[in-house]
Every structure is written in structure tokens, then in C-alpha cells.
Short mmCIF file of C-alpha atoms in Angstrom, two decimals:
data_model
loop_
_atom_site.label_atom_id
_atom_site.label_comp_id
_atom_site.label_asym_id
_atom_site.label_seq_id
_atom_site.Cartn_x
_atom_site.Cartn_y
_atom_site.Cartn_z
CA MET A 1 46.30 196.52 67.94
CA ARG A 2 49.11 198.65 66.54
CA VAL A 3 52.15 198.25 68.36
CA LEU A 4 55.71 200.19 67.77
CA TYR A 5 59.18 199.80 68.85
CA ASP A 6 61.92 202.35 68.13
CA TYR A 7 65.45 201.99 67.07
CA GLN A 8 67.49 202.22 70.24
CA ILE A 9 68.66 199.01 71.18
CA LEU A 10 69.81 198.69 67.04
CA TYR A 11 72.09 201.82 67.49
CA LEU A 12 73.30 200.57 70.78
CA GLN A 13 73.91 196.78 70.08
CA LYS A 14 75.15 194.57 67.34
CA TYR A 15 74.50 191.37 69.23
CA GLY A 16 73.29 191.09 72.84
CA GLY A 17 70.54 190.16 75.20
CA ILE A 18 68.17 193.09 74.93
CA SER A 19 68.26 193.06 71.06
CA ARG A 20 67.66 189.29 70.89
CA TYR A 21 64.58 189.83 73.42
CA PHE A 22 63.07 192.34 70.75
CA TYR A 23 63.73 190.60 67.97
CA GLU A 24 62.18 187.25 69.36
CA LEU A 25 59.28 189.20 70.99
CA ILE A 26 58.34 190.90 67.74
CA SER A 27 58.91 187.93 65.47
CA HIS A 28 56.54 185.61 67.65
CA LEU A 29 54.07 188.49 68.18
CA GLU A 30 53.88 188.74 64.44
CA SER A 31 53.52 184.92 64.07
CA GLN A 32 50.68 184.40 66.87
CA TYR A 33 48.77 187.61 65.79
CA GLU A 34 48.57 188.18 62.00
CA GLN A 35 45.72 190.75 62.41
CA ASP A 36 47.94 193.11 64.46
CA SER A 37 50.78 195.52 63.76
CA PHE A 38 53.98 195.12 65.26
CA ASN A 39 56.65 197.64 63.81
CA ILE A 40 60.10 198.55 64.59
CA SER A 41 60.64 202.08 63.73
CA ALA A 42 64.39 202.05 61.98
CA ALA A 43 65.79 202.90 58.61
CA ILE A 44 69.16 201.21 58.91
CA SER A 45 70.75 198.67 61.34
CA GLN A 46 73.72 197.02 62.22
CA ASN A 47 72.00 194.82 64.50
CA TYR A 48 72.35 190.75 63.69
CA TYR A 49 68.91 189.58 64.64
CA PHE A 50 67.34 192.09 62.82
CA ARG A 51 69.44 191.70 59.56
CA GLU A 52 66.57 190.14 57.66
CA LYS A 53 63.89 192.76 58.83
CA ILE A 54 65.94 196.11 58.34
CA PRO A 55 68.55 197.31 55.72
CA GLN A 56 72.17 196.53 57.37
CA ARG A 57 74.29 199.34 56.23
CA LYS A 58 77.68 199.84 57.80
CA LEU A 59 77.95 203.25 59.02
CA LEU A 60 79.23 205.16 61.91
CA LYS A 61 77.43 204.68 64.97
CA HIS A 62 76.47 208.16 65.55
CA GLY A 63 75.57 208.64 61.79
CA ASN A 64 73.27 205.38 62.34
CA ARG A 65 71.40 207.19 65.37
CA MET A 66 70.87 210.14 63.27
CA ILE A 67 69.30 208.58 60.32
CA ASN A 68 67.10 206.51 62.66
CA ASP A 69 66.30 209.76 64.93
CA LEU A 70 65.11 211.35 61.29
CA GLN A 71 63.24 208.32 60.42
CA MET A 72 61.03 208.19 63.69
CA LYS A 73 60.51 211.71 63.64
CA MET A 74 59.64 211.62 60.15
CA LYS A 75 57.31 208.59 60.81
CA ALA A 76 55.41 210.35 63.68
CA ALA A 77 54.86 213.44 61.22
CA GLY A 78 53.23 211.08 58.88
CA ASP A 79 51.29 208.99 61.48
CA ARG A 80 49.90 212.42 62.56
CA LEU A 81 49.11 213.83 59.07
CA PHE A 82 47.47 210.55 58.05
CA LYS A 83 45.49 210.10 61.47
CA ARG A 84 46.97 206.49 61.84
CA ASN A 85 46.92 205.96 65.59
CA ILE A 86 49.36 203.48 67.83
CA ASP A 87 47.70 201.86 70.50
CA ILE A 88 51.11 201.00 72.20
CA LEU A 89 54.78 202.26 72.21
CA HIS A 90 57.27 200.01 73.43
CA PRO A 91 60.75 201.67 73.85
CA THR A 92 63.41 199.27 73.34
CA TYR A 93 65.86 201.21 75.99
CA TYR A 94 65.87 204.05 78.31
CA GLU A 95 66.16 207.26 76.46
CA PRO A 96 63.02 209.25 76.88
CA SER A 97 63.55 212.71 75.07
CA TYR A 98 61.96 211.64 71.82
CA ILE A 99 58.64 210.18 72.86
CA ALA A 100 56.82 213.91 73.47
CA ASP A 101 57.67 214.15 69.47
CA TYR A 102 55.50 211.45 68.97
CA GLY A 103 52.12 212.96 68.51
CA LYS A 104 49.54 213.47 70.96
CA ARG A 105 49.50 211.09 73.80
CA GLU A 106 46.63 208.71 72.94
CA TYR A 107 48.91 205.47 72.82
CA LYS A 108 50.25 203.79 75.84
CA ILE A 109 53.74 203.14 77.02
CA VAL A 110 55.41 200.11 77.77
CA ILE A 111 59.02 199.70 79.16
CA THR A 112 60.60 196.41 79.92
CA VAL A 113 63.32 196.32 82.46
CA HIS A 114 65.67 193.67 82.35
CA ASP A 115 67.84 194.64 85.68
CA MET A 116 69.04 197.14 87.63
CA THR A 117 72.59 196.76 87.36
CA TYR A 118 73.41 200.36 86.84
CA GLU A 119 71.54 201.32 90.29
CA HIS A 120 73.50 198.94 92.20
CA PHE A 121 77.09 199.03 90.39
CA MET A 122 77.25 202.03 87.98
CA GLN A 123 75.90 204.81 90.26
CA ASP A 124 78.44 207.30 88.86
CA ASN A 125 76.55 207.10 85.15
CA THR A 126 74.12 209.28 86.57
CA ARG A 127 72.52 210.57 83.38
CA PHE A 128 71.58 206.72 82.28
CA ILE A 129 70.06 206.37 85.65
CA GLN A 130 68.12 209.71 85.63
CA ALA A 131 67.07 208.71 81.91
CA LYS A 132 65.71 205.51 82.87
CA ARG A 133 63.75 206.86 86.30
CA ARG A 134 62.06 209.45 84.08
CA ILE A 135 60.91 206.98 81.55
CA LEU A 136 59.90 204.29 83.99
CA GLU A 137 57.88 207.24 85.97
CA TYR A 138 56.31 207.98 82.27
CA ALA A 139 55.37 204.63 81.23
CA ASP A 140 51.75 203.19 81.77
CA GLY A 141 53.03 199.77 82.19
CA ILE A 142 56.19 198.11 83.16
CA ILE A 143 57.23 194.33 82.27
CA THR A 144 60.20 192.65 84.30
CA ILE A 145 61.91 189.46 82.94
CA SER A 146 62.01 187.94 86.64
CA ASP A 147 60.05 188.40 90.01
CA PHE A 148 63.31 189.30 91.45
CA THR A 149 63.96 192.13 89.03
CA ARG A 150 60.44 192.93 90.05
CA LYS A 151 61.06 193.21 93.77
CA ASP A 152 64.52 195.09 92.81
CA LEU A 153 62.80 197.67 90.86
CA LEU A 154 60.25 198.61 93.28
CA GLN A 155 62.73 198.52 96.41
CA ILE A 156 64.83 201.24 94.50
CA TYR A 157 61.71 202.94 93.53
CA PRO A 158 59.12 202.63 95.61
CA THR A 159 56.72 205.40 94.27
CA LEU A 160 56.10 202.79 90.64
CA GLU A 161 54.06 200.39 93.01
CA HIS A 162 51.02 201.98 91.64
CA LYS A 163 51.92 200.98 88.35
CA PRO A 164 50.85 197.82 86.25
CA ILE A 165 54.07 195.69 86.22
CA SER A 166 53.92 192.28 84.90
CA THR A 167 56.82 189.67 85.39
CA ILE A 168 56.88 187.87 81.91
CA TYR A 169 59.92 185.50 81.88
CA LEU A 170 62.32 185.63 78.46
CA GLY A 171 61.81 182.35 76.29
CA PHE A 172 64.68 180.01 74.91
CA THR A 173 65.45 179.31 71.22
CA GLY A 174 68.77 177.60 70.90
CA VAL A 175 70.66 175.38 68.37
CA SER A 176 69.05 172.14 68.91
CA GLY A 177 69.88 168.60 68.10
CA ASP A 178 73.01 166.36 68.85
CA THR A 179 74.75 166.30 65.73
CA PRO A 180 78.43 167.24 66.65
CA LEU A 181 79.86 170.44 65.22
CA PHE A 182 83.85 170.28 65.46
CA VAL A 183 85.48 173.13 67.34
CA SER A 184 89.15 173.12 67.11
CA ASP A 185 91.75 172.88 69.68
CA LEU A 186 89.56 172.00 72.53
CA PRO A 187 90.98 170.15 75.58
CA GLY A 188 89.50 166.76 76.52
CA ASP A 189 87.84 167.98 79.91
CA TYR A 190 87.43 171.61 80.93
CA ILE A 191 84.80 173.60 83.05
CA LEU A 192 83.10 176.30 81.33
CA TYR A 193 82.69 180.19 81.96
CA VAL A 194 80.67 182.88 79.63
CA GLY A 195 80.73 186.12 79.09
CA ALA A 196 81.77 189.35 80.58
CA ARG A 197 84.20 188.94 83.86
CA GLY A 198 84.52 192.51 85.40
CA GLY A 199 83.09 193.65 88.41
CA TYR A 200 79.91 192.09 90.18
CA LYS A 201 80.36 188.95 87.39
CA ASP A 202 83.17 187.87 90.33
CA PHE A 203 85.24 186.14 87.78
CA HIS A 204 88.07 185.88 90.46
CA VAL A 205 85.73 183.35 92.36
CA VAL A 206 86.31 180.73 89.59
CA LEU A 207 89.96 181.37 89.31
CA ASN A 208 90.45 180.66 93.01
CA ALA A 209 88.14 177.75 93.04
CA PHE A 210 89.96 176.40 89.85
CA ARG A 211 93.36 176.72 91.48
CA GLN A 212 91.99 174.64 94.54
CA ILE A 213 91.45 171.65 92.13
CA LYS A 214 93.75 171.84 89.50
CA GLU A 215 96.27 169.56 91.01
CA LYS A 216 93.75 166.74 91.72
CA TYR A 217 92.81 167.04 87.89
CA SER A 218 95.89 167.35 85.73
CA THR A 219 94.00 167.09 82.56
CA LEU A 220 91.13 169.89 83.77
CA TYR A 221 91.07 173.21 81.90
CA LEU A 222 89.03 176.23 82.41
CA ILE A 223 87.46 177.70 79.08
CA CYS A 224 86.53 181.40 79.03
CA ALA A 225 84.34 182.05 76.46
CA GLY A 226 83.67 185.49 74.95
CA GLY A 227 84.40 188.72 77.24
CA GLY A 228 87.02 189.81 75.49
CA ALA A 229 90.77 189.27 76.00
CA PHE A 230 92.00 189.12 79.80
CA SER A 231 92.60 192.48 81.17
CA ASN A 232 96.01 192.95 82.92
CA GLU A 233 94.97 192.56 86.18
CA GLU A 234 93.43 189.14 85.31
CA ARG A 235 96.59 187.93 83.84
CA ASN A 236 98.25 188.98 86.72
CA LEU A 237 96.11 187.11 89.03
CA ILE A 238 96.08 183.99 86.46
CA ASN A 239 100.05 184.28 86.90
CA ILE A 240 100.10 184.34 90.64
CA LEU A 241 97.69 181.42 90.98
CA GLY A 242 99.90 179.32 88.74
CA ILE A 243 97.31 178.78 86.42
CA GLY A 244 97.99 180.32 83.21
CA LYS A 245 98.63 177.14 81.19
CA ARG A 246 95.26 175.65 82.09
CA ILE A 247 93.29 178.64 81.19
CA ILE A 248 91.82 179.44 77.63
CA GLN A 249 90.17 182.59 76.33
CA ARG A 250 88.37 182.54 73.10
CA ALA A 251 85.41 183.90 70.99
CA PHE A 252 82.75 181.49 69.49
CA THR A 253 79.84 181.43 67.50
CA ASP A 254 76.40 180.78 68.60
CA GLU A 255 76.57 177.29 66.78
CA GLU A 256 79.92 176.77 68.06
CA MET A 257 78.64 177.65 71.49
CA HIS A 258 76.13 174.63 71.58
CA GLU A 259 78.78 172.25 71.39
CA ILE A 260 81.10 174.24 73.80
CA TYR A 261 78.52 173.56 76.22
CA ARG A 262 77.56 169.97 75.29
CA LYS A 263 81.46 169.08 75.61
CA ALA A 264 82.27 171.04 79.09
CA CYS A 265 82.38 169.37 82.37
CA CYS A 266 80.02 171.82 83.61
CA PHE A 267 79.00 175.79 83.45
CA VAL A 268 79.78 178.02 86.05
CA TYR A 269 77.92 181.31 86.73
CA PRO A 270 79.53 183.06 90.03
CA SER A 271 77.80 186.53 89.17
CA LYS A 272 76.81 188.50 92.12
CA TYR A 273 73.75 189.74 90.19
CA GLU A 274 71.93 189.17 87.09
CA GLY A 275 68.14 190.09 86.00
CA PHE A 276 67.61 186.69 84.38
CA GLY A 277 70.57 184.81 83.15
CA LEU A 278 70.04 183.31 79.54
CA PRO A 279 73.26 181.17 79.91
CA ILE A 280 71.97 178.98 82.12
CA LEU A 281 68.88 178.01 79.62
CA GLU A 282 71.70 177.86 77.32
CA ALA A 283 73.42 174.98 78.93
CA PHE A 284 70.17 173.36 80.00
CA ASN A 285 69.38 173.32 76.33
CA SER A 286 73.26 171.60 75.72
CA GLY A 287 73.34 169.22 78.18
CA CYS A 288 75.75 170.62 80.44
CA PRO A 289 75.78 170.62 84.48
CA VAL A 290 75.26 174.21 85.78
CA LEU A 291 77.13 175.65 88.97
CA LEU A 292 75.56 178.57 90.16
CA ARG A 293 75.93 181.48 92.78
CA ASN A 294 73.13 181.37 95.11
CA ALA A 295 72.40 185.04 94.88
CA SER A 296 70.12 187.32 92.82
CA CYS A 297 67.47 185.73 90.45
CA PHE A 298 69.14 182.43 90.11
CA PRO A 299 67.21 180.24 92.16
CA GLU A 300 64.21 181.43 90.78
CA ILE A 301 65.07 180.74 87.38
CA ALA A 302 67.24 177.66 87.87
CA GLY A 303 65.15 175.82 90.56
CA ASN A 304 66.46 172.45 91.63
CA ALA A 305 68.36 171.94 88.52
CA VAL A 306 71.90 173.09 89.40
CA LEU A 307 74.35 173.17 92.09
CA TYR A 308 74.59 176.39 94.36
CA PHE A 309 77.53 177.64 95.68
CA GLU A 310 78.07 180.47 98.52
CA ASN A 311 81.91 181.16 97.73
CA GLU A 312 85.06 179.91 96.29
CA GLU A 313 85.60 177.04 98.56
CA ASP A 314 81.78 175.83 97.79
CA LEU A 315 82.25 176.26 94.13
CA ALA A 316 85.81 173.91 94.12
CA GLN A 317 83.93 171.41 96.28
CA GLN A 318 80.84 171.54 93.63
CA MET A 319 83.15 171.35 90.80
CA MET A 320 84.57 168.07 92.48
CA THR A 321 81.16 166.63 93.00
CA VAL A 322 80.28 166.94 89.26
CA LEU A 323 83.42 165.87 87.75
CA GLU A 324 83.11 162.59 90.22
CA ASP A 325 79.66 161.92 90.65
CA GLU A 326 78.42 160.53 87.27
CA GLU A 327 74.96 160.01 88.93
CA VAL A 328 74.68 163.73 90.22
CA ARG A 329 76.01 164.71 86.71
CA ASN A 330 73.24 162.79 84.68
CA LYS A 331 70.32 164.41 87.20
CA LEU A 332 71.45 167.78 86.48
CA VAL A 333 71.38 167.48 82.76
CA SER A 334 67.97 165.78 82.74
CA THR A 335 66.68 168.18 85.56
CA GLY A 336 67.83 171.20 83.52
CA ARG A 337 66.04 169.63 80.15
CA MET A 338 62.88 169.71 82.08
CA ARG A 339 63.40 173.12 83.36
CA LEU A 340 63.77 174.42 80.04
CA ASN A 341 60.29 173.77 79.12
CA LEU A 342 59.49 176.97 81.66
CA TYR A 343 60.80 179.06 79.15
CA SER A 344 58.98 179.56 75.60
CA TRP A 345 58.95 182.43 73.49
CA ASP A 346 55.81 181.80 72.32
CA ASP A 347 54.41 182.37 76.13
CA THR A 348 56.54 185.37 76.20
CA ALA A 349 54.59 186.89 73.27
CA ARG A 350 51.29 186.01 74.16
CA GLN A 351 51.91 187.31 78.11
CA THR A 352 53.24 190.52 76.46
CA TYR A 353 50.06 190.63 74.50
CA ASP A 354 47.81 190.13 77.17
CA PHE A 355 49.53 192.93 78.87
CA TYR A 356 49.26 195.26 76.03
CA GLN A 357 45.38 194.78 75.77
CA GLU A 358 45.19 195.52 79.72
CA LEU A 359 46.85 198.69 79.21
CA CYS A 360 44.94 199.68 76.12
CA GLU A 361 41.40 198.88 77.94
CA LYS A 362 42.26 200.88 80.75
#
């Protein structure tokens, strides 16, 4: 089997969940199926995960795209000239325009859907939504990363129901071991929030819940890892709530994040909508208790290994439960580690390969 992946996500992301997904998928397919070919068509990249596979070159973003677009077209022409057929074309994102250039349509197209965020929350971006819909309609098979995403996809685009659609969970590869990694200037006790904070992420729910418990726990802080500096709107709310002296916003490396999770009293994920939620697995891996919004894919991915909340009052109560009840805290940690066993990149690669084969046989 010959599988080709395009360069789109390498142009769009230096870091990020989708480029990490394709890196892990390709790497594990290569190790499990040495007789087959899994190539990503990119001449240059600035993506961190693919730094050992594809030459790293610092050019303007659009320069990278032009070079890779030319390389993709040259590869297509070469494959036609030397009659080297591919079996599967798996685009790494939703731009469909180049597909027609890749020779006679004798291969199958597979697309992975990570979530339907744009369709729910960014409906003004009509170009992106239309491009995504076009490639979904063009695809021979669709992979979704959770049953929640699959149901969401079909609710928005019910005409896709006739297509082969397979739910294949993401795997997890994290920093392992309990060797402490020193991270400077951390408070002794803190609640952890990770990543972007805008819109449907509902960061304000964490702020309001933290305000409710801050007086009871005078040494407790809230750490916001990543997501960029606070916006003016966020700073105004933090000042209104009177919690500015107890909040820290910083960026951390992947290696540091293992330690940030490990030392946290709990990790809080208040988002209204996610397609999978990799930070949940990161917290499980580090032995960090997890508090999740009872929404979207979270019950499917986390099961009974977390505490759920409906609103900021619930969240404040669950924070206090984790802070005060050692038995609950220890149970969450042990159950989370067991739950992590459900998510393996080897399984992701094997199930994806089986899906490729199923499509090729049709």
C-alpha cells in the first residue's frame, strides 16, 4: 500500500494537535508496516514534530506554501510519468483545490475530522467551511477522533451518512517517569488551566469559581499555561474579581508541562466543546486529578476517571472536594492512569491502516 499525505498542516502549524496527530500516525504506521509506503509530500517545513523528517528552513509563511505547492505538483507529474500509483491520499487539512492536480483519480481520499468548531462557533468564516464541506463530500472515507465528533458531523452534514466513517481515537505519547524537572517560581499550591481561553473555552467559568474559594485557601493560585498573554477583557475581569495577585500566566515546554501537571492540585477544563481533549490524557499521565465540564466529548473520553461540573458553582464545589478529600484525589489519579491505557498510537495506526485497506478493497 502507498499512502501520501500532503503538506497543509506543516504550513499551518509549527506546533499543534493536528500536526502532532499526523506525525504520530505516520511514525507508527512506518514502524508497524515496513512493507508499505507512508510519505508526506513537503519540501520544507517549520513544524517542530517533523523536524527530523523534513528539512527545516525559515522562510516567510507564504513562501513555504508556494514551495510545497510546487513540490506537490512536481511529485504528481513525476508519479504520472513513471506510472507510480498511490492507493490513499490523506490530506492533512481541508483545502481541496490541489487534489484534482494529482493525476487520474484512481486512489482513495481519506480525511480526518477533529471537530466541528468552525461550523458551530466561527460561521462567518464561510470560505473555510465551504472548503471543508467540499473535501468531505469528495472523500471516499472519513475518520473521526471520537463518536461525539462523528455524531456532530452527521448532524451538520447528514448527506455524508452513506460514506464509510470510522471513529479512531487518538493515542498518547507523553513524558514519562517521576523524575522531578525543576520549574522555577511555581507556587506551592495551584489549580491548572491549559491552552487557549477565548470563546467557547469558557475561561471565565474558572475565574468565577476560583473567586468563590480564594478566601478559604489563602495560599492557592491559578496557573494558566500557554494561551498567550491575558487580553484586556480578561485583565478587566480578573481585576473586578479581585484575584489578580493569585493568577500566573506562563508558557512552558512539553517537558515542563509534565511537571506542571504533576504538581497541580487539579487540572480544570471548562470548555463547552472539544473533539477529543488531549490535555485530559496529559493530566492522567502526570497523575493530576481532572475536573471537566459535563459537555461534548468529555464523558466519552474520560469516563469515570474525573469529576464533572455543570457551572461555576459546581466547579467551585469540585475544586474544594479535590483540595480537601485525599481519598477522592487518590482515586482520580489511579483511575486516570488506568483510563490512559485505552489510548495508544499503535492502536490508532493499526485501525487507520485497516480503514485504508477496507477502502482500497471497495
